[in-house]
Short mmCIF file of C-alpha atoms and ligand atoms in Angstrom, two decimals:
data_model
loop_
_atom_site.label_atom_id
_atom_site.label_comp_id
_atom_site.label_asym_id
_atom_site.label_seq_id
_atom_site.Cartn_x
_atom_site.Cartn_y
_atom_site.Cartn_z
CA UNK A 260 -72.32 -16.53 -66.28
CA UNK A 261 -70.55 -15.69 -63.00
CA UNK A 262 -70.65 -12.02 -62.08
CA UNK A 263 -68.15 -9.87 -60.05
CA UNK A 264 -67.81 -6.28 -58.53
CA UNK A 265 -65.89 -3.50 -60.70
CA UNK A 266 -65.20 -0.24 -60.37
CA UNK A 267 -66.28 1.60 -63.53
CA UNK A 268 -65.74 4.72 -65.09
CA UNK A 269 -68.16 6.52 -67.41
CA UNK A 270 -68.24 9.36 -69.75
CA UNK A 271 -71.70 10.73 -69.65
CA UNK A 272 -72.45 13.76 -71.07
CA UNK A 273 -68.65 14.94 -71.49
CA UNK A 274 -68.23 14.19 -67.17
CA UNK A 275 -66.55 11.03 -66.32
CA UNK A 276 -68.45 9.36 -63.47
CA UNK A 277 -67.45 6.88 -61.03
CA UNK A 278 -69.36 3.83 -60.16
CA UNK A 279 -69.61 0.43 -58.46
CA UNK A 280 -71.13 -2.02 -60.68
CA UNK A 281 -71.70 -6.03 -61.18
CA UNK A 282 -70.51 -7.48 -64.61
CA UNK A 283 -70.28 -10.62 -66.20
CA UNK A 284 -66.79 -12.34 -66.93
CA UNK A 285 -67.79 -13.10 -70.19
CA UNK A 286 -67.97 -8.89 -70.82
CA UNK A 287 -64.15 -8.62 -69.82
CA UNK A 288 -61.45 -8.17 -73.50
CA UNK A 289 -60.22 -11.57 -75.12
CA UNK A 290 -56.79 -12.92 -72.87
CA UNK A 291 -55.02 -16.17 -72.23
CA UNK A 292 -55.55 -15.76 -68.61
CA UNK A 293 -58.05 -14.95 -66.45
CA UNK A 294 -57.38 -13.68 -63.24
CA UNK A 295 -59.57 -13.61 -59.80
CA UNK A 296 -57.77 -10.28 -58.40
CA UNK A 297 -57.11 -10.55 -54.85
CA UNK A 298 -55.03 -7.34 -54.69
CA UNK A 299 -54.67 -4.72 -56.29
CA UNK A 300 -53.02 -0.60 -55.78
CA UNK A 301 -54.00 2.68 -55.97
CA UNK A 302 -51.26 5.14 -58.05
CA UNK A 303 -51.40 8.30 -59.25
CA UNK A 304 -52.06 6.99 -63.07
CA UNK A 305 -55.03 5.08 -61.63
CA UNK A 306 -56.42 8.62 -60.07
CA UNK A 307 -56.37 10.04 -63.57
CA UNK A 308 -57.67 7.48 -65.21
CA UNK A 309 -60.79 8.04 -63.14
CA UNK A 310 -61.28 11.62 -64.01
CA UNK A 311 -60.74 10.72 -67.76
CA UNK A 312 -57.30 11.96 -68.41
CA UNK A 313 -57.15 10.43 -71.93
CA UNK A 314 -53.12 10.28 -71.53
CA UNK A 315 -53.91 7.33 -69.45
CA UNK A 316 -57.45 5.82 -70.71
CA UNK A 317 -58.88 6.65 -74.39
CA UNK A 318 -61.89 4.18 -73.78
CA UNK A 319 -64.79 4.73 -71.59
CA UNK A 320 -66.89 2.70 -69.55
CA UNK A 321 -63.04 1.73 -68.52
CA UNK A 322 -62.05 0.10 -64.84
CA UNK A 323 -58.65 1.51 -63.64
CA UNK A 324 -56.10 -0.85 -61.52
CA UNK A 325 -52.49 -0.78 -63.10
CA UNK A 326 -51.76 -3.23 -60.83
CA UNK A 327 -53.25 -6.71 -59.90
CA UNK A 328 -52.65 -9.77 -57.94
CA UNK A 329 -54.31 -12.75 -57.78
CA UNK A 330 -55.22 -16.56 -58.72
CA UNK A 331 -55.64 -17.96 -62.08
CA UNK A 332 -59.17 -18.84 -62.94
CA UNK A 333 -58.50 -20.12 -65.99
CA UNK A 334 -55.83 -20.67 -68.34
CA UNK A 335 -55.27 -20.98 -72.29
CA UNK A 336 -51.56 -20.95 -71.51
CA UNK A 337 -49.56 -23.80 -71.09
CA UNK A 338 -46.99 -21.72 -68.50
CA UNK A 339 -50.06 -20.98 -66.33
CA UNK A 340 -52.84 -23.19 -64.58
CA UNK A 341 -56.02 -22.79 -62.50
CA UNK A 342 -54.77 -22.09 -59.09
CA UNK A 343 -51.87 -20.63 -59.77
CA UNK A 344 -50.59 -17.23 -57.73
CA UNK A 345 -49.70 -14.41 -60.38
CA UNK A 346 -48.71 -10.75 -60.76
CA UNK A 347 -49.69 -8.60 -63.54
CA UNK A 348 -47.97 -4.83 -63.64
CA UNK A 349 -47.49 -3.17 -66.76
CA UNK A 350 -48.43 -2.73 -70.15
CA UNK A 351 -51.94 -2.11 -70.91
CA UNK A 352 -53.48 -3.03 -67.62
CA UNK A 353 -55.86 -0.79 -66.13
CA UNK A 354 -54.92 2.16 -69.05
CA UNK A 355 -57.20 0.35 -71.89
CA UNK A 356 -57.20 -3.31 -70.74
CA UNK A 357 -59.62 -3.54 -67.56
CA UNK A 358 -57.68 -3.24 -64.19
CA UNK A 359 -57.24 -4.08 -60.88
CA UNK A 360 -60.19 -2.62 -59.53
CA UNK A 361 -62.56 -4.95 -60.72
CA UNK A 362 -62.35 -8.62 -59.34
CA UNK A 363 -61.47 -10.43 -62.60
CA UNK A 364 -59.51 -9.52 -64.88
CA UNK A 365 -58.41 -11.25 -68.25
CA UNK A 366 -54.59 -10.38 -69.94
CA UNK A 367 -52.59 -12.09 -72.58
CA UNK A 368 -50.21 -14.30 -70.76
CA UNK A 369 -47.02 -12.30 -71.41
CA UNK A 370 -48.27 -9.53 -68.90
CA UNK A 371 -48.38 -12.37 -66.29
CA UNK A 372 -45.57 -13.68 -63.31
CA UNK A 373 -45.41 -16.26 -61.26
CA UNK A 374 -45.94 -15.01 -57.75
CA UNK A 375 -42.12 -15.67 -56.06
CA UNK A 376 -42.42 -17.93 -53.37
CA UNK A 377 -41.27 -15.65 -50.40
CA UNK A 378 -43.27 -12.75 -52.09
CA UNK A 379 -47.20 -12.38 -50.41
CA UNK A 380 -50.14 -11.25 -53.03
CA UNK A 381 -50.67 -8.46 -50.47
CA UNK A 382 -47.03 -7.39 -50.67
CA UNK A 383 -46.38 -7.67 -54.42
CA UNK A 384 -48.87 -4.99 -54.35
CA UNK A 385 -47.36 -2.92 -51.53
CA UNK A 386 -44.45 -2.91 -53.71
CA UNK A 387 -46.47 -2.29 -57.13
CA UNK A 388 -45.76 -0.46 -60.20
CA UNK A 389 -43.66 1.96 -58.24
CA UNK A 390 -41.90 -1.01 -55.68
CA UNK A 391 -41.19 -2.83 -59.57
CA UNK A 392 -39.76 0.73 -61.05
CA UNK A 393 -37.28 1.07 -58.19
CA UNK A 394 -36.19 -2.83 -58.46
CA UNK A 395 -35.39 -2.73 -61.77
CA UNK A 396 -33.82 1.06 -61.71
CA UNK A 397 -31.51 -0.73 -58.88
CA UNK A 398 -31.06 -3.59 -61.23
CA UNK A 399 -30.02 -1.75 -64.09
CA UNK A 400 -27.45 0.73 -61.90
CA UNK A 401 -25.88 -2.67 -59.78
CA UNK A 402 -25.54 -4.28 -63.58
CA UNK A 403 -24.28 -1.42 -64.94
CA UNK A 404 -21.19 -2.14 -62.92
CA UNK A 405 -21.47 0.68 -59.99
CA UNK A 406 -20.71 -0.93 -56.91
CA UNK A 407 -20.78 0.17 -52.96
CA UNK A 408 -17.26 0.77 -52.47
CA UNK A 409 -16.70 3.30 -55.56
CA UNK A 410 -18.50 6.33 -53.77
CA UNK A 411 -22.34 7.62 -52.85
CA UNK A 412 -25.50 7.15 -55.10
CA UNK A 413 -27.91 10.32 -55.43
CA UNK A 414 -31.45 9.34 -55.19
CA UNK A 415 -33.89 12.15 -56.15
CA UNK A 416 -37.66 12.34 -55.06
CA UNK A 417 -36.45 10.46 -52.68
CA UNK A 418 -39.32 9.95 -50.73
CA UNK A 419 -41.73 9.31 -53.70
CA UNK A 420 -42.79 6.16 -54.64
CA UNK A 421 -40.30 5.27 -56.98
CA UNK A 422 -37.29 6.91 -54.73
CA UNK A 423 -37.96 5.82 -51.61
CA UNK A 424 -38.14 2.27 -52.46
CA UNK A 425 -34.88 2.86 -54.28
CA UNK A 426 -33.39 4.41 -51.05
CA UNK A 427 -34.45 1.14 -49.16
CA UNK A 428 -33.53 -1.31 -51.85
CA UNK A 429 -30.01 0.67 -52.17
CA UNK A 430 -28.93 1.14 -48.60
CA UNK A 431 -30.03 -3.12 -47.99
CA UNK A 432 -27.45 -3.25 -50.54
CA UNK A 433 -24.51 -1.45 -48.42
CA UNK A 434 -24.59 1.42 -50.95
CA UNK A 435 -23.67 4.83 -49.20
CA UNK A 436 -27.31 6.89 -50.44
CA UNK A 437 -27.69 10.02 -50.92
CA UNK A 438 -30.93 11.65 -50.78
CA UNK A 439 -33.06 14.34 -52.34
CA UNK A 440 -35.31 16.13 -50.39
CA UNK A 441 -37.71 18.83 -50.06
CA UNK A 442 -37.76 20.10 -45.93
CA UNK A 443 -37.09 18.46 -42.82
CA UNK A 444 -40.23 16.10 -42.64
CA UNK A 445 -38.74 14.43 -45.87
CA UNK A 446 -35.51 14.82 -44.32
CA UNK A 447 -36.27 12.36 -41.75
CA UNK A 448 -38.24 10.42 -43.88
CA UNK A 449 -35.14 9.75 -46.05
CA UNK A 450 -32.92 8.95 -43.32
CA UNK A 451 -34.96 6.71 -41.33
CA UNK A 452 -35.54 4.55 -44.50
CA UNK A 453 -31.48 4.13 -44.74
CA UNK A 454 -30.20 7.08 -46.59
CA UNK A 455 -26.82 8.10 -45.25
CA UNK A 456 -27.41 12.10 -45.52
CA UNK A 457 -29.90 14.24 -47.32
CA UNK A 458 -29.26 17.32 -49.69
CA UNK A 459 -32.07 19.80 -50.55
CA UNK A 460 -33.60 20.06 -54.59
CA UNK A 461 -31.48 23.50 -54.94
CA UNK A 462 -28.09 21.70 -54.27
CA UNK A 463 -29.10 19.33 -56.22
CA UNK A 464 -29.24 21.74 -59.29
CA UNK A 465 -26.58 23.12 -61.33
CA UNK A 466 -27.77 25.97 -64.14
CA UNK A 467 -24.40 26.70 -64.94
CA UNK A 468 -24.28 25.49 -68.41
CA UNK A 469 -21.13 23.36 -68.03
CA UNK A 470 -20.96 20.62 -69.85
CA UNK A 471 -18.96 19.37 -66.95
CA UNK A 472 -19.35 19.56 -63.62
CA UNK A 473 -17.36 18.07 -60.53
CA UNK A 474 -17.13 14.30 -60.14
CA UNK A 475 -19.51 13.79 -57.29
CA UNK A 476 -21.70 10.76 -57.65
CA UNK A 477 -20.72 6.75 -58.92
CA UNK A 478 -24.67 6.67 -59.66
CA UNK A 479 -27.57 8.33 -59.52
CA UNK A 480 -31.49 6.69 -59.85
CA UNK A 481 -33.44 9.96 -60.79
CA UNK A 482 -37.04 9.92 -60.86
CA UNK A 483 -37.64 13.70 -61.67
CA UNK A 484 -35.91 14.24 -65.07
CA UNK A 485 -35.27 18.20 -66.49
CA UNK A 486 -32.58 19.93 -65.31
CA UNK A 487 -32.11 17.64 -61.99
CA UNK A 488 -31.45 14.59 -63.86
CA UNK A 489 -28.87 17.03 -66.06
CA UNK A 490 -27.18 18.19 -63.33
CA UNK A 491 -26.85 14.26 -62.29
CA UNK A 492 -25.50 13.34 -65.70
CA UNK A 493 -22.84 16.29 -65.66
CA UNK A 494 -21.04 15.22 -62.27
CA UNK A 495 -21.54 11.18 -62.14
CA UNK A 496 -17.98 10.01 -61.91
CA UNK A 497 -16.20 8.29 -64.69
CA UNK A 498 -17.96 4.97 -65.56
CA UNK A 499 -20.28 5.86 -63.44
CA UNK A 500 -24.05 5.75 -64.20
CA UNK A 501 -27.46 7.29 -64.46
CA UNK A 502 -31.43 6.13 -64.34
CA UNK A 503 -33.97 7.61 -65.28
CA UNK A 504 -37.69 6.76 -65.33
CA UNK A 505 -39.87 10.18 -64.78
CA UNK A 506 -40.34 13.27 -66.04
CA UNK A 507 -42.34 15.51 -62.96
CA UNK A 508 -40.01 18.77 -63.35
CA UNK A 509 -39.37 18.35 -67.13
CA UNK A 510 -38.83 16.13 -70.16
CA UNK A 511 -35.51 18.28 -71.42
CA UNK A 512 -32.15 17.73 -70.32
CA UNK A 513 -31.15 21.66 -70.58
CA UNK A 514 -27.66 21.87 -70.52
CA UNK A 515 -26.83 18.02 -71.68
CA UNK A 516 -23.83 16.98 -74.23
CA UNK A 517 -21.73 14.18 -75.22
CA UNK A 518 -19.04 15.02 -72.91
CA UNK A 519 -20.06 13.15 -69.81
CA UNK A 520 -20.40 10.21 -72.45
CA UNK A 521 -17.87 10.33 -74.34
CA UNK A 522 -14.75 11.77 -71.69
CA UNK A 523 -16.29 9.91 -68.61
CA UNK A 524 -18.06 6.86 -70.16
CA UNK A 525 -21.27 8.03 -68.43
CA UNK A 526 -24.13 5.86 -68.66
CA UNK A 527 -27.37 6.76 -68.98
CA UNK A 528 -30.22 4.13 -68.57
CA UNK A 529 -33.87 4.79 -69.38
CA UNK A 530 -36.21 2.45 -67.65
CA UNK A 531 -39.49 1.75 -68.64
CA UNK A 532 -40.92 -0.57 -66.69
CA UNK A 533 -44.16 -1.44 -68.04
CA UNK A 534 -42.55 -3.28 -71.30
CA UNK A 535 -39.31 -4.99 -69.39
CA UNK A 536 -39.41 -8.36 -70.98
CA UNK A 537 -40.56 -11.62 -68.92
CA UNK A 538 -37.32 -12.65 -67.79
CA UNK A 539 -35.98 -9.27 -66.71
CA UNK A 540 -39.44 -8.83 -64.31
CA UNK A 541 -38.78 -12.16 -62.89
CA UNK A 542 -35.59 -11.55 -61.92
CA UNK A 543 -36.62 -8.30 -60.52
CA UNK A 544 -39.72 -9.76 -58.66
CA UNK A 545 -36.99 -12.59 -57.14
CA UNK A 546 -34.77 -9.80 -55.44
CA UNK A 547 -37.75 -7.56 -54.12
CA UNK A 548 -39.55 -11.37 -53.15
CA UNK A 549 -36.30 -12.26 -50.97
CA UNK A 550 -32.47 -10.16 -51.12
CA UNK A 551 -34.20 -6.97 -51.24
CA UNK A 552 -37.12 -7.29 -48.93
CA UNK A 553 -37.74 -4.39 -46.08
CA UNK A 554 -38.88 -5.85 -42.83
CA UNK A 555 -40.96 -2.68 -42.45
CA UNK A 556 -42.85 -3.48 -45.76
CA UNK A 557 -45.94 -3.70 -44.68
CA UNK A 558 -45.04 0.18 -42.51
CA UNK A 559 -47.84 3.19 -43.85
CA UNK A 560 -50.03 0.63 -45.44
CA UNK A 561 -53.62 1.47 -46.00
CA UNK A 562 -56.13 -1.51 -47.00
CA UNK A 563 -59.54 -0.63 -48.31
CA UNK A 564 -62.42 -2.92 -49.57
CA UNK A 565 -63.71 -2.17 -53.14
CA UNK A 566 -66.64 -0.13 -51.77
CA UNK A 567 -63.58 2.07 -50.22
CA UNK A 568 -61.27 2.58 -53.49
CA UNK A 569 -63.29 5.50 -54.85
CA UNK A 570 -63.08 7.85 -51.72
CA UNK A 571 -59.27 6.82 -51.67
CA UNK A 572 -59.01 8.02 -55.52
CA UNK A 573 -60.92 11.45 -54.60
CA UNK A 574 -58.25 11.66 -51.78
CA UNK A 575 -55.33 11.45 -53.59
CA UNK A 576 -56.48 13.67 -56.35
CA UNK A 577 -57.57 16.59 -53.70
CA UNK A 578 -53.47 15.61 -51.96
CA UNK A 579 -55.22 14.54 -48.65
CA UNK A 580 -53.43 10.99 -49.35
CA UNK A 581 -50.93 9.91 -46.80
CA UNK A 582 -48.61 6.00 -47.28
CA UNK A 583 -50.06 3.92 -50.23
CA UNK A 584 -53.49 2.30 -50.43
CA UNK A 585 -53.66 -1.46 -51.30
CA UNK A 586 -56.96 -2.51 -52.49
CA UNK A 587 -57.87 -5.95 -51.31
CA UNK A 588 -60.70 -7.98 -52.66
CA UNK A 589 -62.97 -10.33 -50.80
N1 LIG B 57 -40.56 4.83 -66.58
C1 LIG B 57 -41.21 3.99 -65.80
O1 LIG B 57 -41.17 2.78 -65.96
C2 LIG B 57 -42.00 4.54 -64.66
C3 LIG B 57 -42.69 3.69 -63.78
C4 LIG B 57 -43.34 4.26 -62.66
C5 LIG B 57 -43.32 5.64 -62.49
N2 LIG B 57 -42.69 6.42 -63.41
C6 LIG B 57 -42.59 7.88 -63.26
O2 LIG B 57 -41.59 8.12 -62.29
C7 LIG B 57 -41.88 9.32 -61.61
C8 LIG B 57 -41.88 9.06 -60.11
O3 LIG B 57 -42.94 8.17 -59.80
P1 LIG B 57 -43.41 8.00 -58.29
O4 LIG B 57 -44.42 6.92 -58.28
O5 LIG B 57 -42.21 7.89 -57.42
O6 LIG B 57 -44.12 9.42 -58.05
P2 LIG B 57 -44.39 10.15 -56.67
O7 LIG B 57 -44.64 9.15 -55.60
O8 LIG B 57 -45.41 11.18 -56.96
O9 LIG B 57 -43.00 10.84 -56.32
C9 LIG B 57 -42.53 11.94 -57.04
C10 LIG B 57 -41.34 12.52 -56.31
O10 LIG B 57 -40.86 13.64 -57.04
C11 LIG B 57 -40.72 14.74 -56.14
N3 LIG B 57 -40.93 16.01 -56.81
C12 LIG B 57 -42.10 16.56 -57.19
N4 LIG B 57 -41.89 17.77 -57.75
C13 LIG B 57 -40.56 17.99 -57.68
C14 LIG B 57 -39.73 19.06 -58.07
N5 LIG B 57 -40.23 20.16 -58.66
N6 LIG B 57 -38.40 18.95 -57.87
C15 LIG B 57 -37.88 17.85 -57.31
N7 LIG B 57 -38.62 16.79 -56.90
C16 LIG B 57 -39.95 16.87 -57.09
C17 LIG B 57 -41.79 14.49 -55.10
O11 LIG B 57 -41.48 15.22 -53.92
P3 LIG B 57 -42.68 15.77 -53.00
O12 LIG B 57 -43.34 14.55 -52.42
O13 LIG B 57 -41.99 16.62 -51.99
O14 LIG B 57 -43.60 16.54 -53.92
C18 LIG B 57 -41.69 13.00 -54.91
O15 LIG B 57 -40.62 12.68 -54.04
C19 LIG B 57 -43.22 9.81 -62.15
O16 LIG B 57 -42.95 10.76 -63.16
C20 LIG B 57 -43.83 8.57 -62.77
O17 LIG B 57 -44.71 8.88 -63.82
C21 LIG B 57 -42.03 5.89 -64.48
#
């Protein structure tokens, strides 16, 4: 029985403890395919998982990872084979389904891509959960029918995860971006990663309570929700259109009606990446593998070992993280 290296999380006496341990494949859940993780991230979800937020994992011993990259070891699917290079983001991996942070792992075969041929392992995983959120945001607005010559697209958290590789992906795209951001740091943050100028959170807040507000934006990607993504959806211009994929300053929409819908043909897309069907994520993976691809990828890039992940996970919950960890196996 071959046995690999996992991080593991425990509940023991109503603490959740973190550990490095050796298991056995044959203790990983039932799958099509199993995986030998080369790669995998660290995200925020991932932090909480490890102190036992039962939002994200209701099942301890658990190993965190949302995302993973890596070589098939074995295969009960006909689409995949031993040796093949795969992604798996999404769905139940690493929240109740043993993650990334272990060396094997073992999905169902839906949760599994095809690694695109000008995409690495390592950089699938720079990219990540976050990297896939902002391709298929950008995706969604592009499709939607707003295009680079019918005005600016507002970008909030902006320099987030989500945001700033929308601001990268957007600007590749010759879109005039505009960005959302919180002091000068982010400021030139924003701008060096393509945005064409920045405003500040308070302009980008209306409480009036009009249903209506000035036509300002062709779209907006908001990763915030509440009253910013309200004030976005009250002064897109007509046909114009809206994403929106978190919820950090509030689930509501205070101040939202039909009007913008139904006397400017707003749209409003919801994105949820983690259940985008098979075909959707491989289109997505194609444009972030090749069209959409940063040369400065690989910019801010931390890589740790497995005996590294934990003090990585205790940094980003005390906020002493700075660029993204990747987690790479041996
Ligand atoms: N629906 C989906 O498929 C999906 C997938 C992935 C993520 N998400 C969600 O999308 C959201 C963004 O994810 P992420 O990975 O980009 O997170 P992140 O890296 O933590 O970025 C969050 C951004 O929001 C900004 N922010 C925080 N508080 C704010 C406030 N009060 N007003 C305005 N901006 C504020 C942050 O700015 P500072 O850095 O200055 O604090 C940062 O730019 C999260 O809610 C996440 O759960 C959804």
């Amino acid at each position: 029985m071959e046995k690999f290296r996992a991080v593991r999380i425990f509940e023991e006496d109503g603490k959740f403890v973190k550990k490095l341990v050796e298991r056995d494949i044959a203790e990983l859940p039932e799958g099509e395919v199993l995986i030998k993780v080369k790669y995998s991230s660290l995200n925020y979800k991932d932090a909480l998982s490890c102190i036992g937020n039962k939002g994200i994992t209701r099942k301890f011993p658990h190993t965190p990872g949302i995302d993973a990259a890596g070589i098939v070891a074995d295969s009960k699917s006909e689409e995949f084979k031993k040796g093949d290079e795969v992604l798996a983001i999404g769905y139940d991996l690493g929240m109740n389904t043993d993650g990334g942070f272990g060396e094997y792992i073992r999905v169902p075969a839906d949760w599994v891509v095809k690694r695109p041929e000008k995409l690495s392992l390592k950089e699938a995983m720079i990219y990540g959960t976050a990297g896939y959120t902002a391709g298929q945001s950008v995706y969604e607005l592009v499709t939607s029918g707003v295009k680079p010559e019918d005005g600016e697209v507002l970008i909030s958290g902006a320099t987030g995860g989500v945001g700033s590789h929308s601001v990268r992906f957007l600007s590749k795209l010759g879109y005039d971006v505009v960005a959302v951001v919180n002091g000068e740091t982010e400021e030139n943050t924003a701008l060096a990663m393509g945005a064409k100028r920045v405003i500040s959170r308070e302009e980008a807040l209306d409480n009036s309570g009009k249903a209506l507000l000035s036509q300002k934006w062709a779209g907006a990607i908001d990763t915030v929700g509440g009253a910013t993504l309200s004030t976005m959806v009250r002064s897109i211009k007509f046909g114009g259109a809206v994403t929106t994929c978190g919820n950090v300053t509030g689930a509501e929409m205070p101040g939202i009606t039909v009007f913008p819908f139904i006397l400017r043909a707003v749209k409003l897309i919801g994105i949820a990446s983690a259940y985008s069907s098979k075909e959707r994520r491989r289109i997505v993976w194609e444009k972030l593998a090749d069209e959409w691809k940063s040369d400065k990828l690989q910019m801010g890039i931390k890589e740790v070992g497995i005996d590294g992940i934990l003090q990585e996970v205790d940094n980003m919950l005390d906020a002493k993280l700075v660029g993204r960890v990747i987690l790479a196996h041996e």
